Short mmCIF file of C-alpha atoms in Angstrom, two decimals:
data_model
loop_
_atom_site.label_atom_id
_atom_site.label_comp_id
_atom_site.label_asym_id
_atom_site.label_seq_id
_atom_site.Cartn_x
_atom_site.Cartn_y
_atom_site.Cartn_z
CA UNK A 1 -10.09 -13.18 -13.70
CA UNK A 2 -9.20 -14.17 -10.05
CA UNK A 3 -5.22 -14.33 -10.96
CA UNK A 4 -5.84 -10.63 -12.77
CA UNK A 5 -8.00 -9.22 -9.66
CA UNK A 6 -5.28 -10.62 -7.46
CA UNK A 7 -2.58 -9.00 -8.80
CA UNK A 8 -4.18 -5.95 -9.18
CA UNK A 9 -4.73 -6.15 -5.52
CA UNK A 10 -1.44 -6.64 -4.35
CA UNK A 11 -0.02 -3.71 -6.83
CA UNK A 12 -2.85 -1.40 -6.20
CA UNK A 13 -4.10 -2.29 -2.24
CA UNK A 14 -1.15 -3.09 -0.82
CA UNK A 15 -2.84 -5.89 1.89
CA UNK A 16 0.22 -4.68 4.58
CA UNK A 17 -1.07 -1.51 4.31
CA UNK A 18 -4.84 -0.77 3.87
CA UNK A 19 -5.17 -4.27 5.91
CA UNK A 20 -3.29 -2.89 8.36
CA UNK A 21 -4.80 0.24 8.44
CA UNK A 22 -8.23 -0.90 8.47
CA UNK A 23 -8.22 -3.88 11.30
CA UNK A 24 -6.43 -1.14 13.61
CA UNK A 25 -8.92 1.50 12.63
CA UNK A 26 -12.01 -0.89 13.80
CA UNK A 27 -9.93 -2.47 16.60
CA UNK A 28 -9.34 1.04 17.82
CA UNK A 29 -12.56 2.86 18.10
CA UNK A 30 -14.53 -0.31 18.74
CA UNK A 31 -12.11 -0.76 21.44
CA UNK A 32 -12.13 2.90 22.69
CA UNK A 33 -15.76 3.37 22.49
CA UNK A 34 -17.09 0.38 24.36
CA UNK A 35 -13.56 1.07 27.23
CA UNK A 36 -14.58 4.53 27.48
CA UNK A 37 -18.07 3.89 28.81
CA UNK A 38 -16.71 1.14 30.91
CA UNK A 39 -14.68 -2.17 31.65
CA UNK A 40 -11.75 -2.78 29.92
CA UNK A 41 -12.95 -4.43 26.17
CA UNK A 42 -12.56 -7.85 24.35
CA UNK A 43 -13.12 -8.15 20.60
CA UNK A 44 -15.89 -10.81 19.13
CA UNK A 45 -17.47 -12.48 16.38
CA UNK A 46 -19.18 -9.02 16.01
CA UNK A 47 -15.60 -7.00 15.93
CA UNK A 48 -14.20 -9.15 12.88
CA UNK A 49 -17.29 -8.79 11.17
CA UNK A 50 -16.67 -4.81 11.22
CA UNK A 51 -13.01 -5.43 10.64
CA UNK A 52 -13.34 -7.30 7.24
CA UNK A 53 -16.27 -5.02 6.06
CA UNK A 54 -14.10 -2.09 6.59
CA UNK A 55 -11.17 -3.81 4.69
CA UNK A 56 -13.82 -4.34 1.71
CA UNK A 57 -14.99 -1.69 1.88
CA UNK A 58 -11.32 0.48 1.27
CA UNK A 59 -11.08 -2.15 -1.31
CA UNK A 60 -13.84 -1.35 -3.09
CA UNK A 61 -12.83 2.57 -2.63
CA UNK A 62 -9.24 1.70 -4.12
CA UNK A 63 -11.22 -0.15 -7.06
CA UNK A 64 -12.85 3.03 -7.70
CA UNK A 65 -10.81 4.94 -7.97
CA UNK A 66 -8.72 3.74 -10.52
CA UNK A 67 -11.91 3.56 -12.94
CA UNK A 68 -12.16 7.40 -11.99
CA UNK A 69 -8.87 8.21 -12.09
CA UNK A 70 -8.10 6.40 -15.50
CA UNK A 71 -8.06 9.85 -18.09
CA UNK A 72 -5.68 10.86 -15.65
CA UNK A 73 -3.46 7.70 -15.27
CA UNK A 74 -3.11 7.44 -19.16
CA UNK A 75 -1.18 10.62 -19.18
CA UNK A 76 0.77 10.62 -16.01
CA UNK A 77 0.99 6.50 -14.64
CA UNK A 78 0.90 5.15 -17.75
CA UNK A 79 2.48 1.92 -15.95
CA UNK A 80 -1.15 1.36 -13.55
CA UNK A 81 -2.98 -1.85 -14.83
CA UNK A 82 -5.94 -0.47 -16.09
CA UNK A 83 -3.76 1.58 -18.64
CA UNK A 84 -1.81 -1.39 -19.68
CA UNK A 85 -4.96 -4.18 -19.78
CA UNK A 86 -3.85 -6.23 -16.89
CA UNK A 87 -7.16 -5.92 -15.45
CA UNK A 88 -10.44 -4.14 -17.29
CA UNK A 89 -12.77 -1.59 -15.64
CA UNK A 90 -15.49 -4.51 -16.39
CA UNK A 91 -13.50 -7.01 -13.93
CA UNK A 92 -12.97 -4.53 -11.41
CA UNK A 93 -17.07 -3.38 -11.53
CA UNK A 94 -17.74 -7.04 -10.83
CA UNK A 95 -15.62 -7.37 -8.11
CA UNK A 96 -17.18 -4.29 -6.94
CA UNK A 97 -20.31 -6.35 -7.03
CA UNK A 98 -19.38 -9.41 -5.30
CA UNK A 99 -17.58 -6.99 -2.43
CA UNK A 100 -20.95 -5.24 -2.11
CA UNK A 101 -22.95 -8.49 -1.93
CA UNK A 102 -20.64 -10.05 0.56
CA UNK A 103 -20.21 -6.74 2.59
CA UNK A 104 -24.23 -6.56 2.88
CA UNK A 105 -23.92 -10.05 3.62
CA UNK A 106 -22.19 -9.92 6.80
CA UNK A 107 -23.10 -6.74 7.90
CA UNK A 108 -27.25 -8.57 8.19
CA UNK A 109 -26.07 -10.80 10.38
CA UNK A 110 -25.43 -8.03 12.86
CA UNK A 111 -28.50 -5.73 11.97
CA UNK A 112 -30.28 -3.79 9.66
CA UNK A 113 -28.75 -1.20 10.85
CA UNK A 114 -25.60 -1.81 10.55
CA UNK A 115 -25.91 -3.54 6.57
CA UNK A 116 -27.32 0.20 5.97
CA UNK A 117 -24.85 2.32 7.27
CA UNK A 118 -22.00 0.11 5.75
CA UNK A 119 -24.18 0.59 2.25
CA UNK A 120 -24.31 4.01 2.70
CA UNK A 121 -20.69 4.62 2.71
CA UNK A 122 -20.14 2.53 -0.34
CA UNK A 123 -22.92 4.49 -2.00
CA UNK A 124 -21.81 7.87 -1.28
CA UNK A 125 -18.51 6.64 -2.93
CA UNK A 126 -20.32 5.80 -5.77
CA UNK A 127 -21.64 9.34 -6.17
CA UNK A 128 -18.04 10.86 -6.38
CA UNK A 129 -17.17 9.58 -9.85
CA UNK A 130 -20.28 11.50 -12.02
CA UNK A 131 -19.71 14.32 -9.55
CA UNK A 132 -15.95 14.68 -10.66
CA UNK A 133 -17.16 14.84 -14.12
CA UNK A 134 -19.40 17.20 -13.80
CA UNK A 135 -17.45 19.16 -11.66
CA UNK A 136 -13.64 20.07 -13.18
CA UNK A 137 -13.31 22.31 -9.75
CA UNK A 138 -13.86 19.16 -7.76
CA UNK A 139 -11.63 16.85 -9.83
CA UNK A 140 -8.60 19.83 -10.20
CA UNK A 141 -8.78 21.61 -7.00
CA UNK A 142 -7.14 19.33 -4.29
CA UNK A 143 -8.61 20.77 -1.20
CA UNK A 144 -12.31 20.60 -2.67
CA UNK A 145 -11.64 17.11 -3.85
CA UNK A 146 -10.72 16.26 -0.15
CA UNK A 147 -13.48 18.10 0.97
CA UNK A 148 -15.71 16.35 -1.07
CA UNK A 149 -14.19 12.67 -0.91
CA UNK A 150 -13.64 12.84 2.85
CA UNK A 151 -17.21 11.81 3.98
CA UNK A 152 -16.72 8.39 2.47
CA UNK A 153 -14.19 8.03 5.28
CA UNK A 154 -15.99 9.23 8.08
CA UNK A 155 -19.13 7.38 7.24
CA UNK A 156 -17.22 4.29 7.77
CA UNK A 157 -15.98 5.28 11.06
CA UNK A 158 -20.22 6.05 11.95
CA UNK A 159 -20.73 2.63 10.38
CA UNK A 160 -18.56 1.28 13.23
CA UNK A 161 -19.68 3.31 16.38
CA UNK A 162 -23.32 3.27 14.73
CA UNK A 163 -23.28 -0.70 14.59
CA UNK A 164 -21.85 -0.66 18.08
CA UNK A 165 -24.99 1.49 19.39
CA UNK A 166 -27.69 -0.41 17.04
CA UNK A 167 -26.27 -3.83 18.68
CA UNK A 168 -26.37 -2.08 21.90
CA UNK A 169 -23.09 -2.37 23.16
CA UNK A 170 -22.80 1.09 23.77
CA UNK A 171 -24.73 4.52 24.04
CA UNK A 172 -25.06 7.02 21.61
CA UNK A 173 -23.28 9.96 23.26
CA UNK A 174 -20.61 12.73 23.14
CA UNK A 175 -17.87 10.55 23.16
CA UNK A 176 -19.20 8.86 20.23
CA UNK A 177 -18.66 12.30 18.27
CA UNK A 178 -15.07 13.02 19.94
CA UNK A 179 -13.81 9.47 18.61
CA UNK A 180 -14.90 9.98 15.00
CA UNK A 181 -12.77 13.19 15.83
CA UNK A 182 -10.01 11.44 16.51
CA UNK A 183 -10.37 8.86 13.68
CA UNK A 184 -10.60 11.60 11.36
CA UNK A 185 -7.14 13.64 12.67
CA UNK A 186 -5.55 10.64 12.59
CA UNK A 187 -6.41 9.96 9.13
CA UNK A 188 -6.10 13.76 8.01
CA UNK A 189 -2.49 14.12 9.29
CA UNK A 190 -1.94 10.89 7.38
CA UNK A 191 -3.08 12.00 4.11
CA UNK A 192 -2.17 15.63 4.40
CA UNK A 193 1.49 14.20 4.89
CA UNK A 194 1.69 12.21 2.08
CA UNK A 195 0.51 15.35 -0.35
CA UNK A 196 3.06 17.95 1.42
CA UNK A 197 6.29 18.62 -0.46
CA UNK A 198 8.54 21.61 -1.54
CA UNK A 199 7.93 20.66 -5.04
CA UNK A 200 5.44 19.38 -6.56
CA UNK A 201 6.09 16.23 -9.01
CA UNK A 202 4.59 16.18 -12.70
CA UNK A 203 1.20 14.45 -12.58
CA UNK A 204 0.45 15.09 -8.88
CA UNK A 205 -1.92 17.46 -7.49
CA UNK A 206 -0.53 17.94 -3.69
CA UNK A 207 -2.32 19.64 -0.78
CA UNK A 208 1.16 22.41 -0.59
CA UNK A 209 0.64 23.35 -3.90
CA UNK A 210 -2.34 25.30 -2.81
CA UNK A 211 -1.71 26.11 0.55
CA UNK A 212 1.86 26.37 0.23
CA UNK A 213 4.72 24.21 2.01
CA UNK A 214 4.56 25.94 5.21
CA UNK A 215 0.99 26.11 5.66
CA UNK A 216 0.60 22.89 4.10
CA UNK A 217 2.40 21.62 6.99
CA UNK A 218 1.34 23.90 9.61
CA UNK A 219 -2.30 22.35 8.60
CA UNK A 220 -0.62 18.54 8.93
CA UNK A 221 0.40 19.27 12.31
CA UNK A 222 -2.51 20.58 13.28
CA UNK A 223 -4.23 17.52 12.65
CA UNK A 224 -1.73 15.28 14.75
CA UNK A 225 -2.36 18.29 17.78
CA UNK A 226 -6.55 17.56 17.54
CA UNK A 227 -6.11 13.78 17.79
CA UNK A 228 -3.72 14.64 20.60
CA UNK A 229 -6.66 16.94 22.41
CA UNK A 230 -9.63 14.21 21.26
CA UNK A 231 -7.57 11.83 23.77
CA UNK A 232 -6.88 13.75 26.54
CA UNK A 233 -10.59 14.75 26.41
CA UNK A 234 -11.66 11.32 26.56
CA UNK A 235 -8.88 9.47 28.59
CA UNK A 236 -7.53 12.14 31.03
CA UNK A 237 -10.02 11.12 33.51
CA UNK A 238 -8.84 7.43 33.45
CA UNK A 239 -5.43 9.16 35.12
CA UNK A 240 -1.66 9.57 34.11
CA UNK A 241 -1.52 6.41 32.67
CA UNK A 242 -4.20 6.18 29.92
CA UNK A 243 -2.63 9.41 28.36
CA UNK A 244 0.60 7.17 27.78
CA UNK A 245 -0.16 6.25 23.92
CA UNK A 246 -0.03 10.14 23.63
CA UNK A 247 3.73 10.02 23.27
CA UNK A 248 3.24 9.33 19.68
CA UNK A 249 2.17 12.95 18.65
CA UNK A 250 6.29 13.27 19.22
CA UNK A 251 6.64 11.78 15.99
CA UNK A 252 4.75 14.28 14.01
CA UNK A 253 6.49 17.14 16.08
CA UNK A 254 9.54 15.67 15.21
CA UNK A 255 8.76 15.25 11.17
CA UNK A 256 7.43 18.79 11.37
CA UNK A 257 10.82 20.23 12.38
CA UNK A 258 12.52 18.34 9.79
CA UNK A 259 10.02 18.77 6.85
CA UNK A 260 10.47 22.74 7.67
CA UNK A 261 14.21 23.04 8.29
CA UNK A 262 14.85 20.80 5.09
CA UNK A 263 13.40 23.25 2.93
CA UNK A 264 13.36 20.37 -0.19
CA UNK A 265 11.86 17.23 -0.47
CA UNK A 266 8.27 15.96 0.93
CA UNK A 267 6.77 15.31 4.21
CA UNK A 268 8.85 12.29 6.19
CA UNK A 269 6.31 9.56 5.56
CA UNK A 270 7.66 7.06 7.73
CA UNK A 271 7.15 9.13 10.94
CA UNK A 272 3.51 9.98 9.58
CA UNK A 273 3.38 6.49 9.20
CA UNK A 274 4.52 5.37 12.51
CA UNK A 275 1.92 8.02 14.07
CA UNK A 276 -1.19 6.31 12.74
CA UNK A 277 0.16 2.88 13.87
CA UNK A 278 1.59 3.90 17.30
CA UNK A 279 -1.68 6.18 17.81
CA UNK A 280 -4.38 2.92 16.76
CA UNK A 281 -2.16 0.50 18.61
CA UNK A 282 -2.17 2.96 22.01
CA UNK A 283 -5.82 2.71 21.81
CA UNK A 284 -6.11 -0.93 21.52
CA UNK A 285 -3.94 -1.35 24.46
CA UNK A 286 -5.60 1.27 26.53
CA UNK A 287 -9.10 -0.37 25.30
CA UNK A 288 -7.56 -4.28 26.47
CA UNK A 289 -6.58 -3.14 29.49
CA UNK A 290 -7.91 -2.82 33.13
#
């Protein structure tokens, strides 16, 4: 089983991505949140703790998600290994398991609090599957499905900031609230991006087939220009200076203009791409530094 579950995760979780993803995610608003209320921030035992629970934890997201998504796979990725047998929904339930138990594991040795609120946003996830079934608007209409999926997402970014406050490295405030805004545009324009196109493939439910292209991407924009405000909000005080990082909405300005004057084709993923890691990486630096 360990040789099927790893292969599974390096076809299916793509380590240089969600790993990447999820250590700049924590790094980010751990950093932002504790800079924000004061000196400049250094992460601990405490911040790698958060870090690997939030990379289980999208693990054990992806691992769901291909037990929910498996009626659909056998018609449309008929190549995905749970279709083919290279790993059973059985083996990828247990891992589930042993995530949980090591995730819950960790997260005590911080707090109570903080084992909770990780649990909470594993359990929620849990919930989605038997809602799906029961629901065929949920499962078929793409913008519901979001709607109803996203919390997963931001409860992991309240596990963070909520650990932070029960460990009481910071306060519980309105800047709390306007970096879980930022978190969540960043992660919006991401996945809006990757679901806008001209066309819509066979087998693919994307965001512009119900919106339409141009809204589609009026609405993925829109979600690069509130991360934009979120920082300026919280970092314009700071001076000229700390507002630096927020070159890298040019990148989504830039892939908007090209998405819309190509009139074919899907969103340019490799600026949306470069947004999320130029955007986590300007906080990290703003957060490290005096």
């Amino acid at each position: 089983m360990p040789a099927r579950l790893g292969r599974f995760v390096l076809r299916r979780f793509r380590p240089h991505l969600y790993v990447t993803y999820g250590v700049l995610w924590v790094l980010a608003l751990e950093g932002s949140a504790v800079a924000a209320a004061g000196p400049a921030w250094r992460p601990s035992g405490a911040t790698w703790i958060r870090a690997v629970s939030v990379v289980l934890a999208l693990l054990f997201l992806r691992m769901l998600d291909e037990q929910k998504d498996l009626a659909h796979d056998r018609v449309h990725h008929p190549d995905r290994p749970l279709v083919t047998g290279a790993i059973t929904p059985a083996e990828l339930r247990g891992a589930m398991v042993a995530v949980t138990a090591v995730v819950t594991g960790l997260n005590a040795a911080l707090s109570a609090a903080a084992a909770l609120l990780v649990l909470a946003a594993l359990g929620y996830g849990l919930l989605l599957a038997p809602l799906e079934r029961l629901s065929p608007a949920v499962r078929d209409r793409p913008l519901l499905g979001l709607a109803v999926a996203y919390p997963v997402q931001l409860l992991l970014g309240v596990y963070v900031y909520g650990s932070l406050v029960a460990a009481g490295t910071v306060t519980a405030g309105w800047r709390g609230a306007a970096l879980l805004a930022l978190s969540a545009c960043v992660f919006l324009h991401f996945e809006f991006a990757r679901k806008t196109a001209w066309e819509a493939p066979p087998g693919t439910r994307p965001y512009s087939a119900a919106l339409g292209p141009r809204r589609a991407a009026a609405v993925t924009a829109a979600f690069a220009a509130g991360a934009l405000v979120c920082q300026v909000l919280l970092f314009a005080p700071r001076g000229p200076l700390a507002l630096l990082p927020c070159l890298a909405a040019v990148l989504p300005a830039l892939a908007t203009r090209r998405f819309l004057a190509a009139g074919r084709g899907g969103w340019p993923m490799p600026a949306a791409i470069a947004f999320v890691v130029a955007t986590h990486l300007g906080l990290v630096l703003r957060a490290v530094l005096p």
